[in-house]
Tab-separated table of C-alpha atoms in Angstrom:
chain	number	residue	atom	x	y	z
I	12	MET	CA	69.518	1.318	-16.432
I	13	ARG	CA	66.267	2.733	-15.055
I	14	PRO	CA	64.331	-0.144	-13.467
I	15	ALA	CA	60.815	0.784	-14.626
I	16	ARG	CA	59.389	-1.826	-17.002
I	17	ALA	CA	56.184	-3.486	-18.171
I	18	LEU	CA	56.112	-7.276	-18.196
I	19	ILE	CA	53.659	-8.679	-20.762
I	20	ASP	CA	52.418	-12.238	-20.168
I	21	LEU	CA	51.434	-13.603	-23.585
I	22	GLN	CA	50.112	-16.854	-22.114
I	23	ALA	CA	47.626	-14.831	-20.047
I	24	LEU	CA	46.668	-12.981	-23.226
I	25	ARG	CA	45.914	-16.264	-24.994
I	26	HIS	CA	43.910	-17.469	-21.987
I	27	ASN	CA	41.736	-14.355	-22.116
I	28	TYR	CA	41.181	-14.653	-25.878
I	29	GLN	CA	40.183	-18.305	-25.519
I	30	MET	CA	37.742	-17.323	-22.778
I	31	ALA	CA	36.050	-14.790	-25.075
I	32	ARG	CA	35.498	-17.614	-27.544
I	33	GLU	CA	34.434	-20.062	-24.830
I	34	VAL	CA	31.744	-17.897	-23.240
I	35	THR	CA	30.205	-16.878	-26.577
I	36	GLY	CA	30.800	-19.759	-28.976
I	37	ALA	CA	31.425	-17.075	-31.597
I	38	LYS	CA	34.294	-16.065	-33.837
I	39	ALA	CA	36.418	-13.376	-32.198
I	40	LEU	CA	38.344	-10.415	-33.560
I	41	ALA	CA	41.099	-9.497	-31.094
I	42	VAL	CA	41.018	-5.719	-30.724
I	43	VAL	CA	44.598	-4.429	-30.915
I	44	LYS	CA	43.979	-0.740	-31.614
I	45	ALA	CA	45.990	1.902	-29.728
I	46	ASP	CA	49.070	-0.366	-29.805
I	47	ALA	CA	47.025	-3.175	-28.252
I	48	TYR	CA	45.943	-0.889	-25.415
I	49	GLY	CA	49.589	-0.168	-24.647
I	50	HIS	CA	50.664	-3.830	-24.721
I	51	GLY	CA	52.359	-3.727	-28.147
I	52	ALA	CA	50.152	-4.488	-31.149
I	53	VAL	CA	52.694	-6.452	-33.171
I	54	ARG	CA	53.751	-8.783	-30.354
I	55	VAL	CA	50.156	-9.266	-29.242
I	56	ALA	CA	49.057	-10.104	-32.797
I	57	GLN	CA	51.985	-12.475	-33.252
I	58	ALA	CA	51.076	-14.247	-30.010
I	59	LEU	CA	47.461	-14.709	-31.121
I	60	GLU	CA	47.785	-15.199	-34.877
I	61	THR	CA	47.645	-18.999	-34.907
I	62	GLU	CA	44.303	-19.022	-33.074
I	63	ALA	CA	42.665	-15.626	-33.652
I	64	ASP	CA	39.906	-15.313	-36.249
I	65	GLY	CA	41.275	-11.858	-37.000
I	66	PHE	CA	42.201	-8.516	-35.518
I	67	ALA	CA	40.582	-5.104	-35.223
I	68	VAL	CA	42.324	-1.725	-35.284
I	69	ALA	CA	41.159	1.867	-35.412
I	70	CYS	CA	42.765	2.976	-38.659
I	71	ILE	CA	44.792	1.970	-41.681
I	72	GLU	CA	48.110	3.103	-40.144
I	73	GLU	CA	47.669	0.552	-37.361
I	74	ALA	CA	46.643	-2.131	-39.864
I	75	LEU	CA	49.667	-1.501	-42.079
I	76	GLU	CA	51.966	-1.941	-39.076
I	77	LEU	CA	50.558	-5.445	-38.603
I	78	ARG	CA	50.987	-6.350	-42.256
I	79	ALA	CA	54.571	-5.014	-42.239
I	80	ALA	CA	55.274	-7.348	-39.318
I	81	GLY	CA	54.019	-10.323	-41.330
I	82	ILE	CA	50.540	-10.654	-39.836
I	83	CYS	CA	48.410	-12.276	-42.551
I	84	ALA	CA	45.154	-12.769	-40.636
I	85	PRO	CA	42.102	-10.601	-41.393
I	86	VAL	CA	42.350	-7.057	-40.015
I	87	LEU	CA	39.226	-4.926	-39.584
I	88	LEU	CA	39.416	-1.118	-39.762
I	89	LEU	CA	36.955	-0.114	-37.035
I	90	GLU	CA	36.700	3.494	-38.212
I	91	GLY	CA	36.710	2.514	-41.862
I	92	PHE	CA	38.550	4.832	-44.205
I	93	PHE	CA	38.938	8.588	-43.756
I	94	GLU	CA	39.623	9.406	-47.418
I	95	ALA	CA	38.505	7.582	-50.548
I	96	ASP	CA	42.109	7.280	-51.698
I	97	GLU	CA	42.699	4.729	-48.909
I	98	LEU	CA	40.564	2.196	-50.773
I	99	PRO	CA	43.361	0.886	-53.046
I	100	LEU	CA	45.526	0.241	-49.951
I	101	ILE	CA	42.617	-1.533	-48.298
I	102	ILE	CA	42.244	-3.773	-51.345
I	103	GLU	CA	45.991	-4.338	-51.732
I	104	ASN	CA	46.363	-5.459	-48.118
I	105	ASP	CA	43.080	-7.366	-47.968
I	106	PHE	CA	41.778	-5.372	-45.007
I	107	TRP	CA	38.184	-5.631	-43.866
I	108	CYS	CA	36.472	-2.255	-43.577
I	109	VAL	CA	33.694	-0.752	-41.481
I	110	VAL	CA	31.247	1.487	-43.330
I	111	HIS	CA	29.525	3.805	-40.870
I	112	SER	CA	28.602	6.815	-43.033
I	113	LEU	CA	26.795	7.395	-46.304
I	114	TRP	CA	29.799	9.224	-47.775
I	115	GLN	CA	31.865	6.043	-47.337
I	116	LEU	CA	29.182	4.057	-49.151
I	117	GLU	CA	29.187	6.575	-51.987
I	118	ALA	CA	32.988	6.460	-52.211
I	119	ILE	CA	32.867	2.679	-52.621
I	120	GLU	CA	30.215	2.974	-55.324
I	121	GLN	CA	32.378	5.438	-57.251
I	122	ALA	CA	35.721	3.683	-56.755
I	123	LYS	CA	37.445	1.515	-59.344
I	124	LEU	CA	38.413	-1.599	-57.419
I	125	ASN	CA	40.193	-4.650	-58.789
I	126	LYS	CA	38.615	-7.034	-56.275
I	127	PRO	CA	35.640	-6.903	-53.914
I	128	LEU	CA	35.684	-5.729	-50.299
I	129	THR	CA	34.602	-7.309	-47.029
I	130	ILE	CA	32.416	-4.690	-45.361
I	131	TRP	CA	31.183	-4.467	-41.801
I	132	LEU	CA	28.100	-2.260	-42.043
I	133	LYS	CA	27.661	-0.286	-38.838
I	134	LEU	CA	24.302	0.786	-37.491
I	135	ASP	CA	23.828	3.582	-34.981
I	136	SER	CA	21.497	1.692	-32.671
I	137	GLY	CA	21.550	4.359	-29.988
I	138	MET	CA	25.110	5.265	-29.029
I	139	HIS	CA	25.010	8.208	-31.450
I	140	ARG	CA	28.700	8.273	-32.176
I	141	VAL	CA	29.136	6.791	-35.664
I	142	GLY	CA	26.883	4.473	-37.636
I	143	LEU	CA	24.147	4.641	-40.206
I	144	HIS	CA	20.701	5.815	-39.182
I	145	PRO	CA	18.237	2.905	-38.938
I	146	LYS	CA	16.139	4.368	-41.770
I	147	ASP	CA	19.172	4.191	-44.096
I	148	TYR	CA	20.429	0.750	-43.095
I	149	GLN	CA	18.485	-1.543	-45.417
I	150	GLU	CA	19.068	0.666	-48.423
I	151	ALA	CA	22.794	0.904	-47.656
I	152	TYR	CA	23.000	-2.891	-47.520
I	153	GLN	CA	21.245	-3.224	-50.874
I	154	ARG	CA	23.395	-0.522	-52.481
I	155	LEU	CA	26.579	-2.272	-51.357
I	156	LEU	CA	25.384	-5.519	-52.879
I	157	ALA	CA	24.274	-3.788	-56.071
I	158	SER	CA	27.634	-2.037	-56.451
I	159	GLY	CA	29.321	-5.310	-57.338
I	160	LYS	CA	32.258	-4.188	-55.205
I	161	VAL	CA	31.461	-6.117	-52.051
I	162	ALA	CA	32.014	-9.837	-51.525
I	163	ARG	CA	30.669	-10.060	-47.992
I	164	ILE	CA	28.805	-7.927	-45.481
I	165	VAL	CA	28.759	-8.306	-41.692
I	166	LEU	CA	26.118	-6.320	-39.825
I	167	MET	CA	27.364	-4.573	-36.696
I	168	SER	CA	26.603	-2.072	-33.984
I	169	HIS	CA	28.159	-0.956	-30.703
I	170	PHE	CA	26.716	-0.766	-27.202
I	171	ALA	CA	26.940	2.445	-25.211
I	172	ARG	CA	26.231	1.076	-21.732
I	173	ALA	CA	26.975	-2.644	-21.724
I	174	ASP	CA	29.300	-2.101	-18.765
I	175	GLU	CA	26.186	-1.237	-16.700
I	176	LEU	CA	24.730	-4.668	-16.056
I	177	ASP	CA	21.414	-3.399	-14.700
I	178	CYS	CA	20.835	-0.862	-17.492
I	179	VAL	CA	18.097	-1.485	-20.088
I	180	ARG	CA	19.878	0.543	-22.772
I	181	SER	CA	21.623	-2.488	-24.263
I	182	ASP	CA	18.319	-4.318	-24.680
I	183	GLU	CA	16.876	-1.220	-26.340
I	184	GLN	CA	19.820	-1.096	-28.750
I	185	VAL	CA	19.384	-4.775	-29.614
I	186	ALA	CA	15.735	-4.086	-30.447
I	187	VAL	CA	16.709	-1.191	-32.750
I	188	PHE	CA	19.332	-3.369	-34.439
I	189	GLU	CA	16.973	-6.298	-34.950
I	190	ALA	CA	14.335	-4.044	-36.481
I	191	ALA	CA	16.850	-2.385	-38.791
I	192	ARG	CA	18.307	-5.669	-40.062
I	193	LYS	CA	15.023	-7.537	-40.488
I	194	GLY	CA	15.143	-9.664	-43.620
I	195	LEU	CA	18.852	-9.154	-44.250
I	196	SER	CA	20.889	-12.322	-44.657
I	197	ALA	CA	24.301	-11.697	-43.116
I	198	GLU	CA	26.439	-12.447	-40.078
I	199	VAL	CA	26.147	-10.167	-37.067
I	200	SER	CA	28.650	-8.557	-34.699
I	201	LEU	CA	27.322	-6.772	-31.625
I	202	ARG	CA	29.392	-7.771	-28.627
I	203	ASN	CA	32.483	-5.974	-27.324
I	204	SER	CA	34.161	-6.924	-24.025
I	205	PRO	CA	31.384	-5.827	-21.633
I	206	SER	CA	28.706	-7.564	-23.682
I	207	VAL	CA	30.870	-10.668	-24.195
I	208	MET	CA	31.218	-10.922	-20.430
I	209	GLY	CA	27.898	-9.653	-19.143
I	210	TRP	CA	25.208	-10.067	-21.826
I	211	PRO	CA	25.059	-13.769	-22.739
I	212	ASN	CA	21.638	-13.546	-24.391
I	213	VAL	CA	22.760	-11.144	-27.131
I	214	GLY	CA	23.236	-13.050	-30.379
I	215	SER	CA	26.483	-12.362	-32.229
I	216	ASP	CA	28.303	-14.424	-34.866
I	217	TRP	CA	31.414	-12.309	-34.298
I	218	VAL	CA	32.589	-10.767	-31.025
I	219	ARG	CA	35.178	-8.037	-30.522
I	220	PRO	CA	37.042	-8.555	-27.223
I	221	GLY	CA	39.209	-5.585	-26.278
I	222	ILE	CA	39.854	-4.709	-22.640
I	223	MET	CA	39.127	-8.272	-21.517
I	224	LEU	CA	41.986	-9.550	-23.693
I	225	TYR	CA	44.355	-7.636	-21.454
I	226	GLY	CA	42.892	-9.043	-18.258
I	227	ALA	CA	41.040	-5.987	-16.946
I	228	THR	CA	37.372	-5.731	-16.108
I	229	PRO	CA	35.116	-3.086	-17.697
I	230	PHE	CA	32.711	-3.345	-14.762
I	231	GLY	CA	32.573	-1.380	-11.558
I	232	GLU	CA	31.421	-4.396	-9.582
I	233	ASP	CA	32.398	-8.048	-9.241
I	234	GLN	CA	31.430	-10.165	-12.232
I	235	ALA	CA	31.806	-13.903	-12.842
I	236	VAL	CA	33.689	-13.818	-16.151
I	237	ALA	CA	35.880	-10.933	-14.993
I	238	ALA	CA	36.987	-13.040	-12.036
I	239	ARG	CA	38.459	-15.591	-14.481
I	240	LEU	CA	40.543	-13.101	-16.469
I	241	GLN	CA	44.316	-13.129	-16.103
I	242	PRO	CA	46.126	-9.764	-15.987
I	243	VAL	CA	48.512	-9.491	-18.925
I	244	MET	CA	50.611	-6.449	-17.979
I	245	THR	CA	52.611	-6.044	-14.802
I	246	LEU	CA	54.031	-2.549	-14.394
I	247	GLU	CA	56.920	-2.577	-11.977
I	248	SER	CA	59.966	-0.641	-10.847
I	249	LYS	CA	62.276	-0.486	-7.844
I	250	VAL	CA	62.883	1.574	-4.736
I	251	ILE	CA	65.747	3.955	-5.560
I	252	CYS	CA	65.923	5.873	-2.275
I	253	VAL	CA	64.768	5.393	1.327
I	254	ARG	CA	64.022	8.296	3.679
I	255	GLU	CA	63.427	8.144	7.457
I	256	LEU	CA	61.143	11.051	8.356
I	257	PRO	CA	59.837	12.266	11.726
I	258	ALA	CA	56.199	13.178	12.291
I	259	GLY	CA	55.001	16.394	10.664
I	260	GLU	CA	57.167	16.274	7.526
I	261	PRO	CA	55.739	16.947	4.025
I	262	VAL	CA	56.279	14.430	1.227
I	263	GLY	CA	56.385	15.424	-2.432
I	264	TYR	CA	55.037	18.395	-4.409
I	265	GLY	CA	52.437	20.562	-2.741
I	266	ALA	CA	52.844	18.880	0.662
I	267	ARG	CA	49.759	16.768	-0.092
I	268	PHE	CA	50.908	14.257	2.495
I	269	ILE	CA	52.258	15.102	5.952
I	270	THR	CA	53.717	12.264	7.998
I	271	PRO	CA	51.379	11.663	10.971
I	272	LYS	CA	54.128	9.737	12.807
I	273	PRO	CA	57.750	8.756	12.189
I	274	MET	CA	57.699	6.980	8.836
I	275	ARG	CA	59.941	5.185	6.402
I	276	ILE	CA	59.422	6.398	2.843
I	277	GLY	CA	60.516	4.680	-0.370
I	278	VAL	CA	61.075	6.628	-3.577
I	279	VAL	CA	60.209	4.623	-6.710
I	280	ALA	CA	61.410	5.217	-10.277
I	281	MET	CA	57.932	5.632	-11.773
I	282	GLY	CA	55.894	8.703	-12.592
I	283	TYR	CA	53.256	10.228	-14.815
I	284	ALA	CA	55.744	10.479	-17.711
I	285	ASP	CA	55.707	6.664	-17.676
I	286	GLY	CA	51.932	6.616	-17.731
I	287	TYR	CA	51.240	6.133	-14.046
I	288	PRO	CA	48.184	8.316	-13.293
I	289	ARG	CA	49.167	11.678	-11.808
I	290	HIS	CA	45.895	11.901	-9.909
I	291	ALA	CA	46.335	8.642	-8.019
I	292	PRO	CA	45.924	9.744	-4.389
I	293	THR	CA	47.586	8.791	-1.140
I	294	GLY	CA	46.378	5.311	-0.268
I	295	THR	CA	46.463	3.928	-3.819
I	296	PRO	CA	47.720	0.334	-3.422
I	297	VAL	CA	51.171	-0.886	-4.440
I	298	LEU	CA	53.020	-4.126	-3.772
I	299	VAL	CA	56.563	-3.739	-2.449
I	300	ALA	CA	58.838	-6.702	-1.741
I	301	GLY	CA	55.753	-8.927	-1.960
I	302	GLN	CA	53.750	-6.979	0.637
I	303	ARG	CA	50.837	-4.653	0.010
I	304	SER	CA	51.436	-0.990	0.855
I	305	GLN	CA	50.344	2.402	-0.428
I	306	LEU	CA	51.229	5.498	-2.407
I	307	LEU	CA	52.039	8.661	-0.435
I	308	GLY	CA	51.654	12.214	-1.712
I	309	ARG	CA	51.528	13.523	-5.263
I	310	VAL	CA	52.892	11.540	-8.208
I	311	SER	CA	55.807	13.330	-9.907
I	312	MET	CA	56.917	13.141	-13.536
I	313	ASP	CA	59.576	10.484	-12.896
I	314	MET	CA	59.104	9.372	-9.288
I	315	LEU	CA	56.531	8.570	-6.664
I	316	CYS	CA	56.698	7.808	-2.951
I	317	ILE	CA	55.401	4.781	-1.092
I	318	ASP	CA	55.073	3.759	2.535
I	319	LEU	CA	57.742	1.352	3.806
I	320	THR	CA	56.977	1.845	7.484
I	321	ASP	CA	55.321	-1.539	7.938
I	322	VAL	CA	57.480	-3.349	5.377
I	323	PRO	CA	60.759	-3.625	7.285
I	324	HIS	CA	62.295	-6.098	4.844
I	325	ALA	CA	61.854	-3.654	1.934
I	326	GLY	CA	64.551	-1.141	1.064
I	327	LEU	CA	66.858	0.094	-1.637
I	328	GLY	CA	66.380	-2.051	-4.749
I	329	SER	CA	63.134	-3.690	-3.634
I	330	THR	CA	60.723	-4.483	-6.479
I	331	VAL	CA	57.480	-2.520	-6.569
I	332	GLU	CA	54.412	-3.684	-8.513
I	333	LEU	CA	52.330	-0.668	-9.560
I	334	TRP	CA	49.705	-2.852	-11.209
I	335	GLY	CA	49.591	-6.413	-12.437
I	336	LYS	CA	48.644	-9.801	-11.043
I	337	ASN	CA	48.512	-8.656	-7.411
I	338	ILE	CA	47.515	-4.995	-7.747
I	339	LEU	CA	44.790	-4.874	-10.390
I	340	ALA	CA	44.870	-2.082	-12.954
I	341	SER	CA	41.130	-1.646	-12.411
I	342	ASP	CA	41.773	-0.862	-8.736
I	343	ILE	CA	44.338	1.773	-9.699
I	344	ALA	CA	41.838	3.212	-12.153
I	345	VAL	CA	39.164	3.488	-9.464
I	346	ALA	CA	41.598	5.215	-7.100
I	347	ALA	CA	42.646	7.673	-9.817
I	348	GLU	CA	39.050	8.241	-10.987
I	349	THR	CA	39.714	6.916	-14.468
I	350	ILE	CA	39.268	3.602	-16.323
I	351	PRO	CA	41.692	0.724	-17.005
I	352	TYR	CA	41.516	1.470	-20.740
I	353	GLN	CA	43.223	4.811	-20.123
I	354	ILE	CA	45.631	3.316	-17.586
I	355	PHE	CA	47.005	0.948	-20.242
I	356	CYS	CA	46.871	3.342	-23.201
I	357	ASN	CA	48.836	5.995	-21.311
I	358	LEU	CA	51.851	3.708	-20.900
I	359	ARG	CA	54.969	5.255	-22.450
I	360	ARG	CA	58.737	5.441	-22.017
I	361	VAL	CA	58.674	2.119	-20.147
I	362	PRO	CA	60.265	-0.832	-21.985
I	363	ARG	CA	57.994	-3.818	-22.537
I	364	LEU	CA	59.399	-7.273	-21.812
I	365	TYR	CA	57.479	-10.306	-23.098
I	366	CYS	CA	57.163	-13.804	-21.674
I	367	GLY	CA	54.950	-16.821	-22.406
I	368	ASP	CA	55.745	-17.110	-26.129
């Protein structure tokens, strides 16, 4: 059996969720969209259900998967509904629903619903992706109440640059939000992972931890809360071949690496078809047989090469950590010029094994 696998530490997951609550004092929706950022939405939700205030997903398909697995906690649809005919399913499964567009508001007004909805009313406070315009926000709130089809409204927005700790844009967005919601009596949700970790002065009754749940930092620099996170996923495989090469020999496709001296090369069963970033360059860190080493040459579909020259005790069958508790996913992301969100979401073909239940 191919040795590539992803080990998911559910105790670390719970630690990170509890930290989101601890540093904010707020209720927390665990964001499990995109299959829990590649960690397995059902198993992640099961691990958190006894303590989570609820979950957040992108769409109704993801929410229905949780309900089918027996998850009874609140589930928020972060993109709301895409067609009005989803509303009966939302009611039937007791999902919470974001409203970010006037057409969604109008669909609710026109719908025949047998019980009221919980709505999270989203304001575009400056990200300019989705959300109601500030001039429409108060009226939308009043129309939802007047419809008689809404039991509860949470006011929300989303930061565009909270991962930039010295950027004033988040403060500007808070000011837009506060002006738009003036006089409205409802709970508030503003903070995602970067703002949970780096913006303690932003008020929020509900927070929405995502990437921090999985133990990765959204920041490009050291940060106090990030230092306390525990990595949840360890991606590992084994050395399946060892080559002894003289100086001047090319390694891998395109001869991107030429041995500068006699070297010992390990071939690892891991490639971009598993989700390891193809653009990770020579020098990207790995851990082999407990010792730090590096990637050599171009990543292939199913294999990659690492340096065993200075790891004499490593050889055929040695375990290689591609990222995890020793090699941080955020460091791999920096090397590959991407972000840890994409690193995790790209995981595929690799079996997930869970511990810490």
